[in-house]
Short mmCIF file of C-alpha atoms and ligand atoms in Angstrom, two decimals:
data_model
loop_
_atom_site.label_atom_id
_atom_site.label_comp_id
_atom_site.label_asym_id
_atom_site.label_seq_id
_atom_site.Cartn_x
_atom_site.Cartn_y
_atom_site.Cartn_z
CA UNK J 12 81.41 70.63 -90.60
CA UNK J 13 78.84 73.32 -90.39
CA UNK J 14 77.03 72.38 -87.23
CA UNK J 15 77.69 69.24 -84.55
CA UNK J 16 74.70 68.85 -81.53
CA UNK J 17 76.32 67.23 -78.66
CA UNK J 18 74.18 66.25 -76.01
CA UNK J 19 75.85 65.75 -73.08
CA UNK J 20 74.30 63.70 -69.92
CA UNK J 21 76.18 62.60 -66.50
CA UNK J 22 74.27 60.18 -64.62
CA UNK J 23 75.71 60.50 -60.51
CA UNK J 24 75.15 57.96 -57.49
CA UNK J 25 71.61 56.42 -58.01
CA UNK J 26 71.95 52.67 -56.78
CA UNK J 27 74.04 53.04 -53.99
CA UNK J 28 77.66 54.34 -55.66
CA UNK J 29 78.28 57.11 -54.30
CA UNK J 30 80.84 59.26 -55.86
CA UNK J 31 80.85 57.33 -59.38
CA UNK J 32 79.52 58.73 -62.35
CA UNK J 33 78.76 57.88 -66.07
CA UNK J 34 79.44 59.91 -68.93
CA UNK J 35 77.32 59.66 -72.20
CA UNK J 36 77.99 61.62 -75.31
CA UNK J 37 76.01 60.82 -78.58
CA UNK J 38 76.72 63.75 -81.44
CA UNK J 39 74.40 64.61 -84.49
CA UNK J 40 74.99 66.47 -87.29
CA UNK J 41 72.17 68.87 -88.36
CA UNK J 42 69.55 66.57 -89.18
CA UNK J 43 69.53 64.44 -85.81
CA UNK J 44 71.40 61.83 -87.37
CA UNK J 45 73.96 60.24 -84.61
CA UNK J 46 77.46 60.81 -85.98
CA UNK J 47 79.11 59.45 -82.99
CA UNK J 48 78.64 58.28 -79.14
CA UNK J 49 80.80 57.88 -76.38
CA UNK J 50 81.05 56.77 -72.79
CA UNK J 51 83.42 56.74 -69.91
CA UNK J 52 83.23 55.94 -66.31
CA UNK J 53 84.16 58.92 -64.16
CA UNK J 54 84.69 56.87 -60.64
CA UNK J 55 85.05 59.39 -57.56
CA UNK J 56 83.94 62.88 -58.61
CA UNK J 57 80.65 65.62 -56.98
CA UNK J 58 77.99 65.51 -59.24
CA UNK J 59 79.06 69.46 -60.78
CA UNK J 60 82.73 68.15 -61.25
CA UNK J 61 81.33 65.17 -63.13
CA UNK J 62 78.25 67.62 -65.22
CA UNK J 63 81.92 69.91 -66.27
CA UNK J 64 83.47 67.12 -66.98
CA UNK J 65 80.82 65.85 -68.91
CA UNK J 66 80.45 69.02 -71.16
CA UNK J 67 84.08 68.77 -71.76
CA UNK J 68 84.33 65.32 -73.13
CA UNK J 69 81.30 67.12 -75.59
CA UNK J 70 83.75 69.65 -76.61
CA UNK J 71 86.45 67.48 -77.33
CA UNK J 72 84.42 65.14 -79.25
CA UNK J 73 83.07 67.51 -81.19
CA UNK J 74 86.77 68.82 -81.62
CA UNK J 75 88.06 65.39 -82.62
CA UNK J 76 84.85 65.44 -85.21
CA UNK J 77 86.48 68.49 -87.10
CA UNK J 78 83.22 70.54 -86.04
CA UNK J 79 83.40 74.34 -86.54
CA UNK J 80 80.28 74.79 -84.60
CA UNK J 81 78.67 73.17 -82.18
CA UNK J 82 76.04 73.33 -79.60
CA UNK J 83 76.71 71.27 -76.57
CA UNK J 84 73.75 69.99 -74.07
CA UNK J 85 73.99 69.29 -70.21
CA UNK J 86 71.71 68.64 -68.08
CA UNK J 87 73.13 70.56 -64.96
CA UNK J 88 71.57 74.12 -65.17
CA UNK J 89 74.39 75.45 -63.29
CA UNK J 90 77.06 74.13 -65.54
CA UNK J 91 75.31 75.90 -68.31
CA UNK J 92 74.51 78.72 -66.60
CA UNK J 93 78.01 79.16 -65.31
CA UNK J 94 79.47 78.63 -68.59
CA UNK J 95 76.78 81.21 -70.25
CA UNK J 96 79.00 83.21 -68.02
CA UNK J 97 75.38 84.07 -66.06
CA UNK J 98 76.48 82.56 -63.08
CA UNK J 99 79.73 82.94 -61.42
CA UNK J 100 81.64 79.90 -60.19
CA UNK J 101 82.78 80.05 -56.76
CA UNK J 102 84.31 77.08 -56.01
CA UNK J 103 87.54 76.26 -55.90
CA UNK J 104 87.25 72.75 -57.41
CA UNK J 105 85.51 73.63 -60.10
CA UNK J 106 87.27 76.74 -61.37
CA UNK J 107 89.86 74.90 -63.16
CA UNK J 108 87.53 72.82 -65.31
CA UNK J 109 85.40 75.81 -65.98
CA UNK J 110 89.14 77.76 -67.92
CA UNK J 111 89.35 74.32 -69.37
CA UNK J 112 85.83 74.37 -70.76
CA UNK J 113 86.13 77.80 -72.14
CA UNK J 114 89.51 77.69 -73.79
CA UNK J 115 87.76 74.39 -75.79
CA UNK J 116 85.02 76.32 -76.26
CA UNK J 117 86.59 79.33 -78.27
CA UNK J 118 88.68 76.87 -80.19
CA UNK J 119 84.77 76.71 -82.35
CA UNK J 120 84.03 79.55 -84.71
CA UNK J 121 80.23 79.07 -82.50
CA UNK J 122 79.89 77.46 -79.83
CA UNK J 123 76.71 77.06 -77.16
CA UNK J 124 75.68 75.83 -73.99
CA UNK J 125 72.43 74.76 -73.55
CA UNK J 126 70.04 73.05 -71.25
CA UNK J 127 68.46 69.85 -71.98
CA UNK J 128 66.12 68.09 -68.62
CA UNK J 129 67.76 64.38 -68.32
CA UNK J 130 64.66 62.71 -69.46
CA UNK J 131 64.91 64.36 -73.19
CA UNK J 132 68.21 62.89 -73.72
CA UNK J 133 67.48 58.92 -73.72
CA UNK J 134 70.02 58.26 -75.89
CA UNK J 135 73.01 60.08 -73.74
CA UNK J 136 71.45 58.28 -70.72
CA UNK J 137 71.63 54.96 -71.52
CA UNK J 138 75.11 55.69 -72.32
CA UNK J 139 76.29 57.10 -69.17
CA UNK J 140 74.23 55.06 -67.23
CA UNK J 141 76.20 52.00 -68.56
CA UNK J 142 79.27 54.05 -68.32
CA UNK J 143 78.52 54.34 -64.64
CA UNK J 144 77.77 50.64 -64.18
CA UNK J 145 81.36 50.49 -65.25
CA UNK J 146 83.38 52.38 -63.06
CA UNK J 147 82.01 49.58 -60.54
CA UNK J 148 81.97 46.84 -62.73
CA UNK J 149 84.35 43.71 -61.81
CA UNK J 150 84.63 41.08 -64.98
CA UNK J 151 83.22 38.30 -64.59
CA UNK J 152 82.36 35.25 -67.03
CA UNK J 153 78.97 35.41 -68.52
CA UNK J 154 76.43 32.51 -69.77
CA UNK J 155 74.48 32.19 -72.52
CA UNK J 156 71.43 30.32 -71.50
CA UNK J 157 68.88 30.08 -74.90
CA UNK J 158 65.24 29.38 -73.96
CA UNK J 159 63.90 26.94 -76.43
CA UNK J 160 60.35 28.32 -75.94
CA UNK J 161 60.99 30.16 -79.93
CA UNK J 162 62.60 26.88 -81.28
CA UNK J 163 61.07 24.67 -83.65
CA UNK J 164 59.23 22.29 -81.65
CA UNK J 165 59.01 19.64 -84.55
CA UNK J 166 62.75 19.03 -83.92
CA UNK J 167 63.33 20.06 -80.35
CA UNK J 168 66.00 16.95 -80.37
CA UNK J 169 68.28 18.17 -82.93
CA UNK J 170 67.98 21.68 -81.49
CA UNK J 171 69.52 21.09 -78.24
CA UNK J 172 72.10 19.71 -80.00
CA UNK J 173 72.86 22.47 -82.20
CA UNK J 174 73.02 24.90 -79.17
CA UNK J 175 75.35 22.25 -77.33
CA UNK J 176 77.25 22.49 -80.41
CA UNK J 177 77.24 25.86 -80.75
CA UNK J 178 78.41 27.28 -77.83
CA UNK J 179 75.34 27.45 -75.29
CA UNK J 180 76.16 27.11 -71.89
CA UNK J 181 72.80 26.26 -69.69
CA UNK J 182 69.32 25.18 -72.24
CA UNK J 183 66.82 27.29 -70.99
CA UNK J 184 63.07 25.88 -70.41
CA UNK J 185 60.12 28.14 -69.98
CA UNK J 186 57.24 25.76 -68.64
CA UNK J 187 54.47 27.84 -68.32
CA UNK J 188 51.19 26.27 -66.61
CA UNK J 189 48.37 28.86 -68.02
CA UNK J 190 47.18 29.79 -64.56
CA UNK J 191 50.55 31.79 -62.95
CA UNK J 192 51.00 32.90 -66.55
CA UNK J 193 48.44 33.33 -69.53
CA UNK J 194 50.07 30.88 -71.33
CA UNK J 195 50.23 26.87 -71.64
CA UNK J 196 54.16 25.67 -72.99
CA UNK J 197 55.14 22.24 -72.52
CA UNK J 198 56.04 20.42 -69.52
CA UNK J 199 58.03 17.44 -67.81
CA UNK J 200 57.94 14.62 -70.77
CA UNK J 201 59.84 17.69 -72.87
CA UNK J 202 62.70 17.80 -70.39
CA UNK J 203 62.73 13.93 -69.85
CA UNK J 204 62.98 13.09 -73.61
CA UNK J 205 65.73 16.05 -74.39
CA UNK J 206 68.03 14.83 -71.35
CA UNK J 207 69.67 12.39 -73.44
CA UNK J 208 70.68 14.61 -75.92
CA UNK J 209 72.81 17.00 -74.30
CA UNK J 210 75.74 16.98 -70.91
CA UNK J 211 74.74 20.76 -70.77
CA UNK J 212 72.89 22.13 -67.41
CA UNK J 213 69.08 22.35 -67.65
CA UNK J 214 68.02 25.79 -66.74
CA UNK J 215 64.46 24.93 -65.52
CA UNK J 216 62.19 28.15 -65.57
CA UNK J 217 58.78 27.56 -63.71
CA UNK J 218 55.77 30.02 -64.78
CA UNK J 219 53.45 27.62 -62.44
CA UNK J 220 51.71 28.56 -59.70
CA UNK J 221 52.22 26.10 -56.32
CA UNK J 222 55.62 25.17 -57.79
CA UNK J 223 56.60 23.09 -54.72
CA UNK J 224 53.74 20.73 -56.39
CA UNK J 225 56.31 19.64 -58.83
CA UNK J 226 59.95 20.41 -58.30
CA UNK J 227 60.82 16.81 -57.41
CA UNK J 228 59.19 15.67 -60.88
CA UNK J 229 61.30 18.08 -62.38
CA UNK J 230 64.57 17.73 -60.95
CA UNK J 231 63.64 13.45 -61.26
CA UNK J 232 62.85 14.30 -65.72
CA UNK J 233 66.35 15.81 -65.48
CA UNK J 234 66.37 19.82 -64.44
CA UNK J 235 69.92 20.64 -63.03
CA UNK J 236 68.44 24.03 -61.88
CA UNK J 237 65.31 25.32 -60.89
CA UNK J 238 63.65 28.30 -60.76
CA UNK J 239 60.83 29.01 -58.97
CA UNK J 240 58.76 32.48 -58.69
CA UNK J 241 58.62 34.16 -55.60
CA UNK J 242 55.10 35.39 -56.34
CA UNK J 243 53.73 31.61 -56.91
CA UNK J 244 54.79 30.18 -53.61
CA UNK J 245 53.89 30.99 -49.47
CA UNK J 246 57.01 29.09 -48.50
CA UNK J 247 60.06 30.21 -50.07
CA UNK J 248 62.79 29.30 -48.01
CA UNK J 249 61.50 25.80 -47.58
CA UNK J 250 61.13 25.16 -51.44
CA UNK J 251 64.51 26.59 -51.79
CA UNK J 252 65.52 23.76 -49.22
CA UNK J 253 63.57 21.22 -50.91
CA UNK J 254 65.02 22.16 -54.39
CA UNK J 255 68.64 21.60 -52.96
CA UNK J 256 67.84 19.05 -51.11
CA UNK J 257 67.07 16.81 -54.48
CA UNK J 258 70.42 18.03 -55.59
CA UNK J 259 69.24 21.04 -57.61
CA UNK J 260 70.25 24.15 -58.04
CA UNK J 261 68.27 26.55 -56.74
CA UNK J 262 67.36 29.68 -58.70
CA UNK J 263 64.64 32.07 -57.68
CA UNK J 264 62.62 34.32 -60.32
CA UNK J 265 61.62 37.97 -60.00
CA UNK J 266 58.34 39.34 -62.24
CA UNK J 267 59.29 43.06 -63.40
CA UNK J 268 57.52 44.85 -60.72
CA UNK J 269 58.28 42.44 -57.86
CA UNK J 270 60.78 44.35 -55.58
CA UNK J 271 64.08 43.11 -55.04
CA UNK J 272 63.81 43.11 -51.36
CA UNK J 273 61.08 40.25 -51.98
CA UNK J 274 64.37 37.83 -52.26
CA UNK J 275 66.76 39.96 -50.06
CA UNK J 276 66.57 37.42 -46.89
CA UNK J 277 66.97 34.59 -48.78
CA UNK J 278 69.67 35.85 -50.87
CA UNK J 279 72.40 33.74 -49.24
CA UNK J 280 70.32 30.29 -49.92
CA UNK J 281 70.21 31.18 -53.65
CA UNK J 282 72.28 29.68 -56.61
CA UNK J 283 71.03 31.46 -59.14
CA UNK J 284 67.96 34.64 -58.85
CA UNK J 285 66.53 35.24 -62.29
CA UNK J 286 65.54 38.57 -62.94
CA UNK J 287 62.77 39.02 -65.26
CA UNK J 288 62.96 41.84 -68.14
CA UNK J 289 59.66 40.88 -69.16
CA UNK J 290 56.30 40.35 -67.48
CA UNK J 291 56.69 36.81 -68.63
CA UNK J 292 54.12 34.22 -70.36
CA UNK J 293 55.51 34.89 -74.11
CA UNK J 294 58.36 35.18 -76.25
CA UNK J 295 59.51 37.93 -78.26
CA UNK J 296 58.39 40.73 -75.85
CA UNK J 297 60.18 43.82 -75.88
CA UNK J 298 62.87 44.41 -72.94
CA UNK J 299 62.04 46.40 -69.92
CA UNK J 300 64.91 48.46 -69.19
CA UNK J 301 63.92 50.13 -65.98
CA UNK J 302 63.87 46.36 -64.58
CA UNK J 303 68.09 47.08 -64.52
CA UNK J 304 68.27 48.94 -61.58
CA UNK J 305 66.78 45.74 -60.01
CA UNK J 306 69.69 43.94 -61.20
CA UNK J 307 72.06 46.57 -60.16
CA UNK J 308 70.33 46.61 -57.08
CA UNK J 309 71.29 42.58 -56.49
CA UNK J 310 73.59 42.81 -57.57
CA UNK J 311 75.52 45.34 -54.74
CA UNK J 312 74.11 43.16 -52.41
CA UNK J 313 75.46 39.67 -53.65
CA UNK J 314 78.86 41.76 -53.88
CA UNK J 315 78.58 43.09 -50.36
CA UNK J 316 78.17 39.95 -48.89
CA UNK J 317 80.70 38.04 -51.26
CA UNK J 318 77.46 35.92 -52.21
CA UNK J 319 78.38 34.37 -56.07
CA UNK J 320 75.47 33.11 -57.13
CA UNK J 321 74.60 33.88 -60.69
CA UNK J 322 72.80 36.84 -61.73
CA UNK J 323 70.17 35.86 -64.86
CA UNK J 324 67.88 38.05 -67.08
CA UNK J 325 65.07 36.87 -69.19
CA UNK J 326 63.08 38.35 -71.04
CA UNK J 327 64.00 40.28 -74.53
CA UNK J 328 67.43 40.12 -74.56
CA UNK J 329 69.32 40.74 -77.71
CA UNK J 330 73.09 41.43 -78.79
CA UNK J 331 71.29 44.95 -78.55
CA UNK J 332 71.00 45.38 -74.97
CA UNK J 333 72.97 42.81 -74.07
CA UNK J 334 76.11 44.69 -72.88
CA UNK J 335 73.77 46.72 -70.58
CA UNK J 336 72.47 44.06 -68.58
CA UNK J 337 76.31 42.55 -68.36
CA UNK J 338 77.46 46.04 -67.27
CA UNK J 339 74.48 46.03 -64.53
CA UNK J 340 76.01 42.89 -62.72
CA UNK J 341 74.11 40.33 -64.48
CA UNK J 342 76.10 36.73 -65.20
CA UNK J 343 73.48 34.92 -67.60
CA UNK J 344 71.72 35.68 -70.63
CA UNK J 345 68.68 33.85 -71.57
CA UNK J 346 67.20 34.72 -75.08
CA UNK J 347 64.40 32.91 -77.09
CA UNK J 348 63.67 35.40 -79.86
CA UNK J 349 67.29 36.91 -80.00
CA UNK J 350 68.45 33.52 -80.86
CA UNK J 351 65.93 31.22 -82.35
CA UNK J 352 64.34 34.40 -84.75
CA UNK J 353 67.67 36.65 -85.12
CA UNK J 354 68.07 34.97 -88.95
CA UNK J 355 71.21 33.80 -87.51
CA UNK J 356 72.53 30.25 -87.66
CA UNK J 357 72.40 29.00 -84.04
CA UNK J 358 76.11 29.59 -83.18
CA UNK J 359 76.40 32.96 -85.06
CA UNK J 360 73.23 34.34 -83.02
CA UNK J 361 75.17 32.96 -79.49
CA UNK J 362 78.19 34.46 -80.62
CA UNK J 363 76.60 37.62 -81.50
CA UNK J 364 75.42 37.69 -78.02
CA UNK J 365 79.00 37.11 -76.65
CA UNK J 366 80.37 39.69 -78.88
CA UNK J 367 78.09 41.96 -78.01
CA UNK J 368 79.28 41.78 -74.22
CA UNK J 369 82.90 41.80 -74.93
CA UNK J 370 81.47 45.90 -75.51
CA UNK J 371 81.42 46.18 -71.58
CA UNK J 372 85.31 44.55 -70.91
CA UNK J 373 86.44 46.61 -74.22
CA UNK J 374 87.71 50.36 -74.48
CA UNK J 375 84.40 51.68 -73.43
CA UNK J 376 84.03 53.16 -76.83
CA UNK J 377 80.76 52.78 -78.84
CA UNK J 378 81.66 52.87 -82.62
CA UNK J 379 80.68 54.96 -84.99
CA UNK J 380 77.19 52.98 -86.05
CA UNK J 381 76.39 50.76 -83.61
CA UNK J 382 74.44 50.44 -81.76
CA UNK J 383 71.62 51.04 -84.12
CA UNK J 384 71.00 54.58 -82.78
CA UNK J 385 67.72 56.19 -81.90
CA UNK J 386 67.42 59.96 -83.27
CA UNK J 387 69.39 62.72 -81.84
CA UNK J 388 66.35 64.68 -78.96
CA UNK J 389 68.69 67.80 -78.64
CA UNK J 390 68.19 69.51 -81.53
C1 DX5 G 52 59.15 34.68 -70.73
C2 DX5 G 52 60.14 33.54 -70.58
C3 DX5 G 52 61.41 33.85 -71.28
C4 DX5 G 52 61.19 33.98 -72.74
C5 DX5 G 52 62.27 34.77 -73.34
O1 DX5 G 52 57.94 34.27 -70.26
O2 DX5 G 52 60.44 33.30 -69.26
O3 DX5 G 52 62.42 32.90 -71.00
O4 DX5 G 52 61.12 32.76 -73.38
O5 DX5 G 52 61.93 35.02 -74.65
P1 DX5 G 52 62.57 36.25 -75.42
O6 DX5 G 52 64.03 36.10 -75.29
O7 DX5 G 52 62.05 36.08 -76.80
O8 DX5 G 52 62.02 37.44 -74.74
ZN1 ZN G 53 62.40 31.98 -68.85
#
């Protein structure tokens, strides 16, 4: 092969883990096209070991790929300079992995170190971000939880039971009141007349302002859970009571740029906080993925305080992104679009979802083609 690009980015400590890193790799050939990606979690290394061993995996990628040249990005200008031989190294620690990087290095008829800033390199991010989600991550069992707001509302009936049937494990209800949200949905005789159709837990998502107005008419037309915003209501720990009280679950919803400490105090009280990856009011919006750290961020404190409620997203979620939500620490998956508009028959589009997540328990390794890959930015 004439030419591989391998941009290489190392993501270190941002929410809270210190000492564990993510590796990303994506390689292009010479027209930007992504030939290959990988990822790996790199748990206790200093963010130069992790940059080296970042480059490294590059090289050996690019070796693997039966490249004959190659140009390999980091994002640490001291790597690169170092390895430019511009810069000497001094320490100890990272002398060894600089001979290893430049005996791999003259294994290439031409081979170059270059810088890229982080931010070019979107791609490689994601991809060590996820990785370094990883090195933290503890399995645990995920839900599928399909809103019904893109359904066909001429047959709601025989749509609940097709996700019963195939595989859903909460039905997700978006009731949106066109004052908290600029949007009208549908409301309590919905939920009342689908109860009887299905055993499975109604996920109860309130877009309403003064929610503690209605919960008891919700949890009375048959909500098992019910989620509240913490924007819409003065008096959250009492409508969390109130919602358990009525033998609820309680779940409490965060808008995208509501900070997590909004819900921190109440944390304990929770069953379920819904995170929102959308500003929310529609289907089919596209996914906000700087709304993950949030997640991540809840995530390290449910885990610090052995707290097991579950951890939902909402808001354009697809088999695409899927895995990097799971990876972030959340627990359930709602999806309107990515379900009820993927082309897929019901259980295919929920198993497409669960496959997709199997990714983050797997071998770490991102095959050749998928995801559907954005453009190599190195090059
Ligand atoms: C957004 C709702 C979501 C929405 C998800 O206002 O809370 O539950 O229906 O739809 P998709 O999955 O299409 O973004
Ligand atoms: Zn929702």
């Amino acid at each position: 092969m004439a030419l591989v690009v391998l941009s290489v980015y190392v993501d270190g400590s941002s929410q809270g883990n210190p000492g564990l890193a993510g590796i990303g790799v994506v390689a292009c050939d010479e027209k930007g096209q992504v030939v290959a990606t990988r990822q790996r979690p790199l748990p206790s290394a200093t963010n130069n070991e992790a940059e080296y061993q970042a480059v490294l995996e590059g090289l050996r990628l690019a070796r693997e790929l039966g490249a004959s040249e190659v140009i390999v990005f980091s994002d640490s200008e001291l790597v690169v300079r170092q390895l430019q031989g511009a810069y000497q190294v001094r320490s100890e620690g990272l002398k060894g992995l600089w001979r290893e990087a430049k005996a791999l290095m003259r294994q290439f008829r031409r081979c170059e170190i270059r810088h890229i800033p982080r931010e070019q390199n979107a791609q490689a991010n994601r991809l060590a971000q996820q990785a370094s989600d990883l090195a933290s991550f503890r399995p645990r069992a995920v839900k599928i939880a399909p809103s019904i707001l893109s359904a066909d509302f001429r047959r709601l009936g025989e749509v609940v039971r097709e996700l019963t049937e195939g595989g859903a494990d909460w039905v997700h209800f978006d009731v949106m009141d066109g004052h908290f949200v600029p949007n009208i949905s549908f409301g309590l005789p919905v939920i009342e007349a689908l109860r009887p159709e299905t055993s499975l837990p109604f996920d109860v998502h309130l877009m309403i302002a003064e929610p503690e107005r209605y919960v008891d008419a919700f949890v009375k037309a048959g909500a098992d859970i019910v989620a509240v915003h913490v924007e819409a209501t003065a008096h959250l720990h009492r409508l969390v009571a109130r919602i358990k009280e009525l033998g609820a679950k309680a779940s409490v919803a965060l808008n995208p740029a509501t900070p997590a400490e909004w819900i921190r105090p109440i944390l304990p009280f929770l069953d379920v906080v819904l995170v929102m990856t959308v500003d929310p009011g529609f289907a089919g919006q596209k996914f906000l993925p700087f709304v993950l750290d949030k997640v991540r961020t809840v995530r390290r404190w449910m885990d610090e305080q052995g707290l097991t409620a579950e951890l939902e997203v909402d808001g354009g979620v697809t088999a695409a992104n899927a895995a990097d939500c799971v990876a972030a620490g959340a627990t359930v998956l709602v999806s309107a679009s990515g379900i009820f508009q993927s082309g897929l028959p019901i259980p295919d589009a929920i198993e497409a979802l669960r496959q997709a997540v199997k990714k983050v328990t797997g071998d770490g390794t991102e095959k050749e083609g998928e995801p559907p890959s954005e453009g190599c930015r190195c090059g």
